[in-house]
CSV table of C-alpha atoms in Angstrom, one decimal:
chain,number,residue,atom,x,y,z
D,1,ASP,CA,-39.8,-140.3,249.6
D,2,MET,CA,-40.7,-138.7,246.3
D,3,THR,CA,-43.3,-141.4,245.8
D,4,GLU,CA,-44.9,-140.8,249.2
D,5,SER,CA,-44.8,-137.1,248.6
D,6,LYS,CA,-46.6,-137.5,245.3
D,7,LYS,CA,-49.2,-139.8,246.8
D,8,ALA,CA,-49.8,-137.2,249.6
D,9,GLU,CA,-50.2,-134.4,247.1
D,10,GLU,CA,-52.7,-136.5,245.0
D,11,GLU,CA,-54.6,-137.2,248.2
D,12,ARG,CA,-54.8,-133.5,249.0
D,13,ILE,CA,-56.0,-132.7,245.5
D,14,ARG,CA,-58.7,-135.4,245.7
D,15,LEU,CA,-59.8,-134.0,249.1
D,16,ALA,CA,-59.8,-130.4,247.9
D,17,THR,CA,-61.8,-131.4,244.8
D,18,ALA,CA,-64.3,-133.3,246.9
D,19,ILE,CA,-64.8,-130.3,249.2
D,20,GLU,CA,-65.0,-127.9,246.3
D,21,GLN,CA,-67.7,-130.0,244.5
D,22,ALA,CA,-69.7,-131.0,247.6
D,23,SER,CA,-73.4,-130.1,247.6
D,24,GLU,CA,-73.1,-129.3,251.4
D,25,SER,CA,-71.9,-125.8,252.5
D,26,ILE,CA,-68.5,-126.2,254.0
D,27,ILE,CA,-66.7,-123.6,256.2
D,28,ILE,CA,-63.2,-123.9,257.7
D,29,SER,CA,-62.2,-121.4,260.5
D,30,ASP,CA,-59.3,-121.0,262.8
D,31,ARG,CA,-59.7,-121.6,266.5
D,32,PRO,CA,-60.9,-118.0,267.4
D,33,GLY,CA,-63.5,-118.3,264.7
D,34,ALA,CA,-62.1,-116.4,261.7
D,35,ILE,CA,-63.2,-117.9,258.5
D,36,GLN,CA,-60.3,-119.2,256.4
D,37,TYR,CA,-62.1,-121.2,253.6
D,38,VAL,CA,-65.6,-121.6,252.1
D,39,ASN,CA,-66.6,-123.8,249.2
D,40,PRO,CA,-68.8,-122.9,246.2
D,41,ALA,CA,-71.9,-124.4,247.8
D,42,PHE,CA,-71.5,-121.9,250.7
D,43,GLU,CA,-71.2,-119.0,248.2
D,44,GLN,CA,-74.3,-120.1,246.3
D,45,LEU,CA,-76.4,-120.5,249.4
D,46,SER,CA,-75.3,-117.5,251.4
D,47,GLY,CA,-74.8,-114.9,248.7
D,48,PHE,CA,-71.4,-114.1,250.1
D,49,ASN,CA,-68.4,-114.5,247.8
D,50,ARG,CA,-65.0,-115.7,249.2
D,51,GLU,CA,-63.4,-112.2,249.1
D,52,GLU,CA,-66.2,-110.9,251.3
D,53,ILE,CA,-66.3,-113.7,253.9
D,54,ILE,CA,-62.7,-114.8,254.3
D,55,GLY,CA,-61.3,-113.2,257.5
D,56,GLN,CA,-64.8,-112.5,258.9
D,57,ASN,CA,-65.8,-114.1,262.2
D,58,PHE,CA,-68.3,-117.0,262.2
D,59,ARG,CA,-70.7,-114.7,264.0
D,60,ILE,CA,-71.4,-112.8,260.7
D,61,LEU,CA,-73.9,-115.7,260.1
D,62,LYS,CA,-75.6,-115.7,263.5
D,63,SER,CA,-79.3,-115.0,263.7
D,64,ASP,CA,-81.6,-113.8,266.4
D,65,LYS,CA,-83.4,-117.2,266.3
D,66,HIS,CA,-80.7,-118.4,268.7
D,67,ASN,CA,-79.7,-116.8,272.0
D,68,GLU,CA,-76.2,-116.3,273.3
D,69,ALA,CA,-76.4,-119.4,275.5
D,70,PHE,CA,-76.9,-121.5,272.3
D,71,TYR,CA,-73.7,-120.3,270.8
D,72,ARG,CA,-71.7,-120.5,274.0
D,73,GLU,CA,-72.8,-124.2,274.5
D,74,MET,CA,-71.8,-124.9,270.9
D,75,TYR,CA,-68.3,-123.3,271.3
D,76,ASP,CA,-67.8,-125.0,274.6
D,77,ILE,CA,-68.4,-128.5,273.0
D,78,ILE,CA,-66.1,-127.9,270.0
D,79,SER,CA,-63.3,-126.2,272.0
D,80,ARG,CA,-63.1,-129.3,274.2
D,81,GLY,CA,-62.4,-131.3,271.1
D,82,HIS,CA,-65.8,-132.8,270.5
D,83,THR,CA,-68.1,-132.6,267.5
D,84,TRP,CA,-71.3,-130.5,267.7
D,85,ALA,CA,-74.2,-131.7,265.7
D,86,GLY,CA,-77.7,-130.1,265.4
D,87,ARG,CA,-79.8,-127.7,263.5
D,88,ILE,CA,-78.9,-124.1,263.2
D,89,ILE,CA,-80.5,-121.1,261.6
D,90,ASN,CA,-78.1,-118.8,259.8
D,91,THR,CA,-78.5,-115.3,258.3
D,92,MET,CA,-77.7,-115.0,254.6
D,93,LYS,CA,-76.1,-111.9,252.9
D,94,ASP,CA,-79.6,-110.6,251.9
D,95,GLY,CA,-80.9,-110.9,255.4
D,96,THR,CA,-83.0,-114.0,254.8
D,97,LEU,CA,-82.8,-117.0,257.2
D,98,ARG,CA,-81.9,-120.5,256.2
D,99,GLU,CA,-81.9,-123.6,258.4
D,100,PHE,CA,-79.1,-126.2,258.3
D,101,GLU,CA,-78.3,-129.6,259.7
D,102,THR,CA,-74.8,-128.9,260.8
D,103,ARG,CA,-71.8,-130.8,262.1
D,104,ILE,CA,-68.8,-128.7,263.5
D,105,SER,CA,-65.7,-130.8,264.1
D,106,PRO,CA,-62.3,-129.7,265.5
D,107,VAL,CA,-59.1,-130.3,263.5
D,108,LYS,CA,-56.0,-131.1,265.5
D,109,ASP,CA,-52.3,-130.9,264.8
D,110,SER,CA,-49.8,-133.6,265.5
D,111,SER,CA,-49.5,-132.6,269.1
D,112,GLY,CA,-53.3,-132.7,269.6
D,113,GLU,CA,-53.9,-129.0,269.7
D,114,ILE,CA,-57.0,-127.7,268.0
D,115,ILE,CA,-56.0,-125.5,265.0
D,116,ASN,CA,-59.2,-125.4,262.9
D,117,PHE,CA,-62.9,-126.1,263.0
D,118,VAL,CA,-64.7,-127.6,260.0
D,119,SER,CA,-68.5,-126.9,259.6
D,120,VAL,CA,-70.5,-129.1,257.2
D,121,ASN,CA,-74.0,-127.8,256.6
D,122,ARG,CA,-76.9,-129.4,254.7
D,123,ASP,CA,-79.7,-126.9,253.8
D,124,VAL,CA,-83.0,-128.2,255.2
D,125,THR,CA,-85.0,-124.9,254.9
D,126,GLN,CA,-87.5,-126.4,252.4
D,127,GLU,CA,-87.8,-129.6,254.3
D,128,VAL,CA,-88.5,-127.8,257.6
D,129,ALA,CA,-91.1,-125.5,255.8
D,130,LEU,CA,-92.9,-128.6,254.4
D,131,GLU,CA,-92.8,-130.3,257.8
D,132,ALA,CA,-94.3,-127.2,259.4
D,133,LYS,CA,-96.9,-126.9,256.8
D,134,LEU,CA,-97.9,-130.5,257.2
D,135,GLN,CA,-98.0,-130.3,261.0
D,136,ARG,CA,-100.1,-127.0,260.7
D,137,ALA,CA,-102.5,-128.7,258.3
D,138,GLN,CA,-102.9,-131.7,260.6
D,139,LYS,CA,-103.4,-129.5,263.7
D,140,MET,CA,-106.0,-127.4,261.8
D,141,GLU,CA,-107.8,-130.5,260.6
D,142,ALA,CA,-108.0,-132.0,264.1
D,143,LEU,CA,-109.2,-128.8,265.6
D,144,GLY,CA,-111.6,-128.3,262.7
D,145,LEU,CA,-113.1,-131.8,263.2
D,146,LEU,CA,-113.7,-130.9,266.9
D,147,ALA,CA,-115.1,-127.5,266.0
D,148,GLY,CA,-117.3,-129.0,263.3
D,149,GLY,CA,-118.8,-131.6,265.6
D,150,VAL,CA,-119.6,-129.1,268.3
D,151,ALA,CA,-121.1,-126.7,265.7
D,152,HIS,CA,-123.3,-129.4,264.2
D,153,ASP,CA,-125.0,-130.1,267.5
D,154,LEU,CA,-125.2,-126.4,268.5
D,155,ASN,CA,-126.9,-125.5,265.2
D,156,ASN,CA,-129.8,-127.9,266.0
D,157,VAL,CA,-130.1,-126.4,269.5
D,158,LEU,CA,-130.0,-122.8,268.1
D,159,SER,CA,-132.7,-123.5,265.6
D,160,GLY,CA,-135.4,-123.2,268.3
D,161,ILE,CA,-133.9,-119.9,269.6
D,162,VAL,CA,-133.6,-118.4,266.1
D,163,SER,CA,-136.7,-119.8,264.4
D,164,TYR,CA,-139.4,-119.8,267.1
D,165,PRO,CA,-139.1,-116.0,267.9
D,166,GLU,CA,-139.6,-115.3,264.2
D,167,LEU,CA,-142.8,-117.3,264.2
D,168,ILE,CA,-144.0,-115.8,267.4
D,169,LEU,CA,-143.3,-112.2,266.3
D,170,MET,CA,-145.4,-112.7,263.2
D,171,ASP,CA,-148.5,-113.3,265.4
D,172,LEU,CA,-147.8,-110.7,268.1
D,173,PRO,CA,-149.5,-107.3,267.9
D,174,GLU,CA,-147.1,-104.4,267.4
D,175,GLY,CA,-147.9,-103.0,270.9
D,176,SER,CA,-147.3,-106.2,272.8
D,177,LYS,CA,-145.0,-105.9,275.8
D,178,LEU,CA,-143.5,-109.3,274.8
D,179,ARG,CA,-142.2,-108.1,271.5
D,180,LYS,CA,-139.0,-106.4,272.9
D,181,PRO,CA,-137.8,-109.4,275.0
D,182,ILE,CA,-138.6,-111.8,272.1
D,183,GLU,CA,-136.6,-109.6,269.7
D,184,THR,CA,-133.7,-109.6,272.2
D,185,MET,CA,-133.9,-113.4,272.4
D,186,GLN,CA,-133.9,-113.6,268.6
D,187,GLU,CA,-130.9,-111.2,268.3
D,188,SER,CA,-128.9,-113.3,270.8
D,189,GLY,CA,-129.7,-116.4,268.9
D,190,HIS,CA,-128.4,-114.8,265.7
D,191,ARG,CA,-125.2,-113.8,267.4
D,192,ALA,CA,-124.7,-117.3,268.7
D,193,ALA,CA,-125.4,-118.7,265.3
D,194,ALA,CA,-122.6,-116.4,263.9
D,195,ILE,CA,-120.1,-117.9,266.4
D,196,VAL,CA,-121.2,-121.3,265.3
D,197,GLN,CA,-120.7,-120.3,261.7
D,198,ASP,CA,-117.1,-119.3,262.6
D,199,LEU,CA,-116.7,-122.8,264.1
D,200,LEU,CA,-118.0,-124.4,260.9
D,201,THR,CA,-115.7,-122.2,258.8
D,202,VAL,CA,-112.7,-123.4,260.9
D,203,ALA,CA,-113.9,-126.9,260.2
D,204,ARG,CA,-113.1,-126.2,256.6
D,205,GLY,CA,-116.7,-126.3,255.5
D,206,VAL,CA,-117.7,-123.0,253.9
D,207,ALA,CA,-121.1,-124.3,252.8
D,208,THR,CA,-122.0,-121.6,250.3
D,209,THR,CA,-121.8,-121.4,246.6
D,210,LYS,CA,-119.3,-119.1,245.0
D,211,GLU,CA,-120.3,-116.3,242.7
D,212,PRO,CA,-118.4,-113.4,240.9
D,213,LEU,CA,-117.8,-110.5,243.3
D,214,ASN,CA,-115.5,-107.5,243.5
D,215,LEU,CA,-113.3,-107.0,246.5
D,216,ASN,CA,-113.7,-103.2,246.2
D,217,ASP,CA,-117.5,-103.5,246.5
D,218,LEU,CA,-117.1,-105.9,249.4
D,219,VAL,CA,-114.8,-103.7,251.4
D,220,GLY,CA,-116.9,-100.7,250.7
D,221,ASP,CA,-120.0,-102.6,251.9
D,222,TYR,CA,-118.2,-103.4,255.2
D,223,LEU,CA,-116.9,-99.8,255.7
D,224,ASN,CA,-120.5,-98.6,255.5
D,225,SER,CA,-121.9,-101.3,257.9
D,226,PRO,CA,-123.0,-101.0,261.5
D,227,GLU,CA,-120.2,-103.4,262.5
D,228,PHE,CA,-117.6,-100.9,261.2
D,229,LYS,CA,-119.3,-97.9,262.8
D,230,LYS,CA,-119.2,-99.8,266.1
D,231,LEU,CA,-115.5,-100.5,265.6
D,232,GLU,CA,-114.8,-96.8,265.0
D,233,HIS,CA,-116.6,-96.0,268.2
D,234,PHE,CA,-114.3,-98.5,270.2
D,235,HIS,CA,-111.1,-97.3,268.5
D,236,PRO,CA,-111.5,-93.5,268.0
D,237,SER,CA,-107.7,-92.9,267.6
D,238,VAL,CA,-107.5,-95.3,264.6
D,239,THR,CA,-107.7,-93.9,261.1
D,240,VAL,CA,-108.7,-96.4,258.3
D,241,LYS,CA,-107.5,-95.5,254.9
D,242,THR,CA,-108.3,-97.2,251.5
D,243,ASN,CA,-106.4,-97.5,248.3
D,244,PHE,CA,-108.4,-99.4,245.7
D,245,ASP,CA,-107.4,-100.5,242.2
D,246,SER,CA,-110.2,-99.2,240.0
D,247,ASP,CA,-109.6,-101.9,237.4
D,248,LEU,CA,-109.6,-104.7,239.9
D,249,PHE,CA,-110.5,-108.2,238.5
D,250,ASN,CA,-113.5,-110.0,240.0
D,251,VAL,CA,-113.0,-113.1,242.1
D,252,SER,CA,-115.3,-116.1,242.6
D,253,GLY,CA,-116.2,-116.2,246.2
D,254,SER,CA,-118.7,-116.2,249.0
D,255,HIS,CA,-119.6,-112.6,249.9
D,256,VAL,CA,-120.5,-113.3,253.5
D,257,HIS,CA,-117.3,-115.2,254.2
D,258,ILE,CA,-114.9,-112.8,252.6
D,259,ARG,CA,-116.7,-109.9,254.2
D,260,LYS,CA,-116.1,-111.7,257.6
D,261,VAL,CA,-112.4,-111.9,256.6
D,262,VAL,CA,-112.2,-108.2,256.0
D,263,MET,CA,-114.0,-107.5,259.3
D,264,ASN,CA,-111.6,-109.7,261.3
D,265,LEU,CA,-108.5,-108.3,259.7
D,266,VAL,CA,-109.6,-104.7,260.2
D,267,SER,CA,-110.6,-105.4,263.8
D,268,ASN,CA,-107.3,-107.0,264.6
D,269,ALA,CA,-105.3,-104.2,262.9
D,270,SER,CA,-107.3,-101.6,264.9
D,271,GLU,CA,-106.5,-103.3,268.1
D,272,ALA,CA,-102.8,-103.6,267.1
D,273,VAL,CA,-102.5,-99.8,266.9
D,274,GLU,CA,-104.8,-98.9,269.7
D,275,GLY,CA,-103.0,-97.8,272.9
D,276,GLU,CA,-100.0,-96.5,271.0
D,277,GLY,CA,-101.4,-93.0,270.3
D,278,ARG,CA,-102.9,-92.4,267.0
D,279,GLY,CA,-102.5,-95.1,264.4
D,280,ASN,CA,-103.4,-96.0,260.9
D,281,VAL,CA,-105.0,-99.1,259.2
D,282,ALA,CA,-104.7,-99.3,255.4
D,283,ILE,CA,-106.9,-101.4,253.2
D,284,SER,CA,-105.6,-101.8,249.6
D,285,THR,CA,-106.6,-103.9,246.6
D,286,MET,CA,-104.6,-104.6,243.5
D,287,ASN,CA,-104.3,-107.0,240.6
D,288,ARG,CA,-101.1,-109.1,240.7
D,289,TYR,CA,-99.7,-111.6,238.3
D,290,VAL,CA,-97.3,-114.0,240.0
D,291,ASP,CA,-94.9,-115.3,237.5
D,292,ARG,CA,-92.8,-117.3,240.0
D,293,PRO,CA,-93.8,-118.8,243.3
D,294,LEU,CA,-93.7,-116.5,246.3
D,295,ARG,CA,-92.5,-117.9,249.6
D,296,GLY,CA,-94.3,-116.6,252.7
D,297,TYR,CA,-96.6,-118.0,255.3
D,298,ASP,CA,-98.1,-119.8,252.4
D,299,ASP,CA,-96.3,-120.4,249.1
D,300,VAL,CA,-98.2,-118.5,246.4
D,301,THR,CA,-98.2,-120.4,243.1
D,302,MET,CA,-98.0,-118.8,239.7
D,303,GLY,CA,-101.2,-117.2,238.4
D,304,GLU,CA,-103.4,-114.1,238.3
D,305,TYR,CA,-104.8,-112.8,241.5
D,306,ALA,CA,-106.8,-110.0,243.1
D,307,VAL,CA,-104.9,-109.1,246.2
D,308,LEU,CA,-106.5,-107.7,249.4
D,309,SER,CA,-104.0,-106.1,251.7
D,310,VAL,CA,-104.7,-105.0,255.3
D,311,SER,CA,-101.8,-103.3,257.1
D,312,ASP,CA,-101.3,-101.4,260.4
D,313,ASP,CA,-98.5,-99.3,261.9
D,314,GLY,CA,-98.6,-101.0,265.3
D,315,SER,CA,-95.7,-102.7,267.1
D,316,GLY,CA,-95.8,-105.9,265.1
D,317,ILE,CA,-96.2,-109.6,265.9
D,318,SER,CA,-93.4,-111.6,267.6
D,319,SER,CA,-91.8,-114.4,265.6
D,320,VAL,CA,-93.1,-116.9,268.1
D,321,ASP,CA,-96.7,-115.7,267.8
D,322,LEU,CA,-96.4,-115.4,264.0
D,323,GLU,CA,-96.0,-119.2,263.8
D,324,ARG,CA,-99.3,-119.8,265.5
D,325,ILE,CA,-101.6,-116.9,264.8
D,326,PHE,CA,-103.9,-118.9,262.4
D,327,GLU,CA,-104.5,-121.7,264.9
D,328,PRO,CA,-108.0,-122.0,266.2
D,329,PHE,CA,-108.4,-120.7,269.8
D,330,TYR,CA,-104.9,-119.2,269.8
D,331,THR,CA,-105.2,-115.6,271.0
D,332,LYS,CA,-103.2,-113.1,273.0
D,333,LYS,CA,-106.3,-111.0,273.6
D,334,ILE,CA,-108.2,-110.8,276.9
D,335,MET,CA,-111.0,-113.4,276.3
D,336,ASP,CA,-113.7,-111.5,278.2
D,337,LYS,CA,-112.9,-108.3,276.3
D,338,SER,CA,-112.0,-109.0,272.7
D,339,GLY,CA,-112.3,-112.4,271.2
D,340,THR,CA,-112.7,-116.2,271.0
D,341,GLY,CA,-109.4,-116.9,269.2
D,342,LEU,CA,-111.3,-117.8,266.1
D,343,GLY,CA,-110.8,-114.6,264.1
D,344,LEU,CA,-107.6,-115.4,262.2
D,345,ALA,CA,-108.5,-119.1,262.0
D,346,VAL,CA,-111.6,-118.1,260.1
D,347,VAL,CA,-109.4,-115.9,257.8
D,348,TRP,CA,-107.1,-118.8,257.1
D,349,ASN,CA,-109.9,-121.3,256.4
D,350,VAL,CA,-111.9,-119.0,254.2
D,351,VAL,CA,-108.8,-118.2,252.1
D,352,GLN,CA,-108.0,-121.9,251.8
D,353,ASP,CA,-111.6,-122.7,250.8
D,354,HIS,CA,-111.3,-120.0,248.1
D,355,LYS,CA,-108.1,-121.7,246.8
D,356,GLY,CA,-106.2,-118.6,247.8
D,357,TYR,CA,-103.0,-117.8,249.7
D,358,ILE,CA,-101.9,-115.6,252.7
D,359,ASN,CA,-98.7,-113.8,253.1
D,360,VAL,CA,-97.9,-112.1,256.4
D,361,ALA,CA,-95.1,-109.6,257.0
D,362,SER,CA,-94.5,-108.1,260.4
D,363,ASP,CA,-91.8,-106.1,262.2
D,364,LYS,CA,-91.6,-103.4,264.9
D,365,HIS,CA,-93.1,-100.9,262.4
D,366,GLY,CA,-96.3,-102.9,261.8
D,367,THR,CA,-98.0,-105.8,260.2
D,368,THR,CA,-99.3,-106.5,256.7
D,369,PHE,CA,-101.7,-109.3,255.7
D,370,GLU,CA,-101.9,-110.0,252.0
D,371,LEU,CA,-104.6,-112.3,250.7
D,372,TYR,CA,-104.4,-113.7,247.2
D,373,PHE,CA,-107.6,-114.7,245.5
D,374,PRO,CA,-107.6,-116.3,242.1
D,375,ILE,CA,-109.4,-114.0,239.6
D,376,THR,CA,-112.4,-114.8,237.4
D,377,ARG,CA,-113.4,-113.0,234.3
D,378,GLU,CA,-117.0,-113.7,234.9
D,379,LYS,CA,-119.2,-110.6,235.2
D,380,ILE,CA,-121.2,-109.8,238.4
D,381,PRO,CA,-124.9,-110.3,237.7
D,382,GLY,CA,-127.4,-107.5,238.6
D,383,LYS,CA,-127.9,-107.3,242.4
D,384,ASP,CA,-131.3,-108.6,243.6
D,385,LEU,CA,-133.4,-106.4,245.7
D,386,ALA,CA,-134.9,-107.7,249.0
D,387,ILE,CA,-137.8,-109.9,248.4
D,388,ALA,CA,-141.1,-109.5,250.3
D,389,ILE,CA,-142.5,-112.6,252.0
D,390,GLU,CA,-145.5,-112.6,249.7
D,391,ASP,CA,-143.2,-113.3,246.8
D,392,PHE,CA,-142.2,-116.8,248.1
D,393,LYS,CA,-145.4,-118.1,249.6
D,394,GLY,CA,-146.7,-121.4,248.3
D,395,ASN,CA,-150.1,-122.6,247.0
D,396,GLY,CA,-150.7,-125.7,249.1
D,397,GLU,CA,-147.9,-127.9,247.6
D,398,THR,CA,-147.0,-130.9,249.7
D,399,ILE,CA,-143.5,-131.0,251.2
D,400,LEU,CA,-142.0,-133.9,253.1
D,401,VAL,CA,-139.6,-133.0,255.9
D,402,VAL,CA,-137.0,-135.7,256.5
D,403,ASP,CA,-135.0,-135.0,259.7
D,404,ASP,CA,-133.8,-137.2,262.6
D,405,VAL,CA,-134.2,-134.3,265.2
D,406,GLU,CA,-137.8,-133.8,266.4
D,407,SER,CA,-137.4,-130.1,267.1
D,408,GLN,CA,-136.1,-129.6,263.6
D,409,ARG,CA,-139.0,-131.3,262.0
D,410,GLU,CA,-141.4,-129.3,264.1
D,411,ILE,CA,-139.8,-125.9,263.2
D,412,ALA,CA,-139.6,-126.8,259.5
D,413,CYS,CA,-143.2,-127.9,259.3
D,414,LYS,CA,-144.4,-124.7,261.1
D,415,MET,CA,-142.5,-122.5,258.8
D,416,LEU,CA,-143.7,-124.3,255.7
D,417,ASN,CA,-147.3,-124.2,256.9
D,418,LYS,CA,-146.9,-120.5,257.6
D,419,LEU,CA,-145.7,-120.1,254.0
D,420,GLY,CA,-148.7,-121.8,252.6
D,421,TYR,CA,-147.4,-125.2,252.0
D,422,LYS,CA,-148.7,-128.6,253.3
D,423,ALA,CA,-145.9,-130.1,255.4
D,424,GLU,CA,-145.5,-133.7,256.5
D,425,ALA,CA,-142.5,-135.1,258.4
D,426,VAL,CA,-140.6,-138.4,259.0
D,427,SER,CA,-137.7,-139.0,261.3
D,428,SER,CA,-135.4,-141.1,259.1
D,429,GLY,CA,-134.4,-141.9,255.6
D,430,GLU,CA,-135.9,-145.4,255.9
D,431,GLU,CA,-139.3,-143.8,256.9
D,432,ALA,CA,-139.1,-141.4,254.0
D,433,VAL,CA,-138.6,-144.3,251.5
D,434,GLU,CA,-141.5,-146.2,253.0
D,435,TYR,CA,-143.7,-143.1,253.1
D,436,LEU,CA,-143.1,-142.5,249.4
D,437,THR,CA,-144.1,-146.0,248.4
D,438,GLU,CA,-147.7,-145.0,249.1
D,439,HIS,CA,-147.6,-141.2,248.8
D,440,THR,CA,-146.3,-138.6,246.4
D,441,VAL,CA,-145.0,-135.1,247.4
D,442,ASP,CA,-144.1,-132.1,245.4
D,443,LEU,CA,-140.7,-131.6,247.2
D,444,ILE,CA,-138.6,-133.1,249.9
D,445,LEU,CA,-136.7,-131.0,252.5
D,446,LEU,CA,-133.9,-133.5,253.3
D,447,ASP,CA,-131.5,-133.4,256.2
D,448,MET,CA,-128.0,-134.7,255.2
D,449,ILE,CA,-126.7,-136.2,258.4
D,450,MET,CA,-129.1,-138.6,260.1
D,451,ASP,CA,-127.9,-141.1,262.7
D,452,PRO,CA,-128.5,-144.0,263.0
D,453,GLY,CA,-129.6,-145.2,259.5
D,454,MET,CA,-129.3,-143.9,256.0
D,455,ASN,CA,-127.9,-140.4,255.5
D,456,GLY,CA,-129.4,-137.9,253.1
D,457,ARG,CA,-127.4,-139.0,250.0
D,458,LYS,CA,-128.4,-142.7,250.4
D,459,THR,CA,-132.0,-141.7,251.1
D,460,TYR,CA,-132.2,-139.7,248.0
D,461,GLU,CA,-130.6,-142.5,246.0
D,462,GLN,CA,-133.3,-144.9,247.2
D,463,ILE,CA,-136.1,-142.4,246.5
D,464,ILE,CA,-135.2,-141.7,242.9
D,465,LYS,CA,-135.3,-145.4,242.1
D,466,THR,CA,-139.1,-145.2,242.4
D,467,HIS,CA,-139.6,-141.4,241.9
D,468,PRO,CA,-136.9,-140.6,239.3
D,469,ASN,CA,-137.8,-136.9,239.0
D,470,GLN,CA,-138.4,-136.2,242.7
D,471,LYS,CA,-137.6,-132.6,243.6
D,472,ALA,CA,-135.6,-132.0,246.8
D,473,ILE,CA,-133.6,-129.4,248.6
D,474,ILE,CA,-131.0,-130.2,251.2
D,475,ALA,CA,-130.9,-128.6,254.7
D,476,SER,CA,-128.2,-129.3,257.3
D,477,GLY,CA,-126.6,-127.9,260.4
D,478,PHE,CA,-123.2,-129.1,259.1
D,479,ALA,CA,-121.0,-127.9,256.3
D,480,GLU,CA,-121.4,-128.7,252.7
D,481,THR,CA,-119.8,-132.0,252.1
D,482,ASP,CA,-119.0,-134.4,249.3
D,483,ASP,CA,-122.3,-136.2,250.1
D,484,VAL,CA,-124.2,-133.0,249.5
D,485,LYS,CA,-122.5,-132.5,246.1
D,486,GLU,CA,-123.1,-136.2,245.2
D,487,THR,CA,-126.8,-135.8,246.1
D,488,GLN,CA,-127.0,-132.7,243.9
D,489,LYS,CA,-125.5,-134.7,241.1
D,490,PHE,CA,-128.3,-137.2,241.5
D,491,GLY,CA,-130.8,-134.4,240.9
D,492,ALA,CA,-131.3,-132.7,244.3
D,493,GLY,CA,-131.5,-128.9,244.3
D,494,GLN,CA,-130.2,-126.2,246.5
D,495,TYR,CA,-128.3,-126.6,249.8
D,496,ILE,CA,-129.4,-124.4,252.7
D,497,LYS,CA,-127.9,-124.1,256.1
D,498,LYS,CA,-129.6,-124.3,259.5
D,499,PRO,CA,-130.8,-122.5,261.5
D,500,LEU,CA,-133.6,-122.1,259.0
D,501,THR,CA,-135.3,-118.7,258.4
D,502,LEU,CA,-138.5,-118.1,256.5
D,503,GLU,CA,-136.8,-116.2,253.8
D,504,LYS,CA,-134.0,-118.6,253.3
D,505,MET,CA,-136.2,-121.7,253.1
D,506,GLY,CA,-139.0,-119.9,251.3
D,507,ILE,CA,-136.8,-118.8,248.4
D,508,ALA,CA,-135.1,-122.2,248.1
D,509,VAL,CA,-138.5,-124.0,248.1
D,510,ARG,CA,-140.0,-121.6,245.6
D,511,ASP,CA,-137.1,-121.7,243.2
D,512,GLU,CA,-136.9,-125.5,243.3
D,513,LEU,CA,-140.7,-125.9,242.7
D,514,LYS,CA,-140.4,-123.6,239.7
D,515,LYS,CA,-137.9,-125.9,237.9
């Protein structure tokens, strides 16, 4: 009997040691749910020590991620002597939530009566976050590809609406009764082009070069813009306040895209507080050194950042919506009244393109968006003044337009001729290579995506075999791609986006010919 007793004691010691040293969080409770034991892994994860937690009911760990029906079903299963297995989100001592793969099993005495429950919990919080991040990225990529394909086709259609009115207005007398309707047509085309630009941004193709800029200047520029004045008119009960860090570091970015981010965030914040009486929107900037990764909507890695914060004191965003707010076309707004569902998708993609991060905090007292942009210590060059059209006119230089869309070739040639150049056009890369076997040109205006046949990169590769110093600029209705960058490595110059305007194309052509 002594031998059997000793063996049983050794077995209990081994079992207790295994439980104490287990990496899983283990909790033992009595049948009503009062906690009787927790292991060190539980203490480390939860923040509770044994003295604080022993005697407390299991429900001290419950979270509002599960409703009462969830807990009732769980208890019903284990109280009938079965094991419950699944994922559960528990609240830690500091109020944070962690997700666990959990098995709760009943412990019975010799008569078969349940006397305890044992809960074994494996922390899967990080795994779940990584899975969600991957799924979000895959969803954004799929929607982005769809948006990008639509935008590419729309840009070619819009070129006629944007470009032809510009040409017509140049030849119309000031007093013409046609001037007003044509200007209206042109303005509508520009608005449509802006929506297409949002689609392209969602497609993860911010096709502009980055330059040093200061977020304080950029926000100030927006607050003095007609767009902001219009926003103030629509939301008269909203007060916008600013708090800028006067020593803010510069960031390397695209002025037009980050400005669009500011506009979207301030617009959303204003709508969040509208209808709740008077409300406030606060725009702040600050330098921040992150010396350990921050966990939020995105995980912010260590480094030096200029942070743009936009907050409101509205009623907040629900946890369900918070998981989806950056998805393209996801909106709680009334579509005919206030949006396309692209606003926050644009924000997310612009920040991603700038290698930045987003952190979002929201509760019943309001919402704060923090955008982290990596700093640059480059200085901002002197700002250029607006250039008169006479400053980028040509002197009869020959330019070959290579584009597979007839209307695009026609528009580009008319603009180039108007600017004083001599324009020729071909409809494919193969035709361009053949044309240049017998002719020379001062510059090529090269479309990047041409179907079927060679794309712009392959076309330029073939051309420089016989014309190694051939100057070229790239024009495309799609986003800047790896093919664009490779073509520039071969010697091609600036990239410009369709729809083309006289100033945009004129400056690019002038600058490339000067090289």
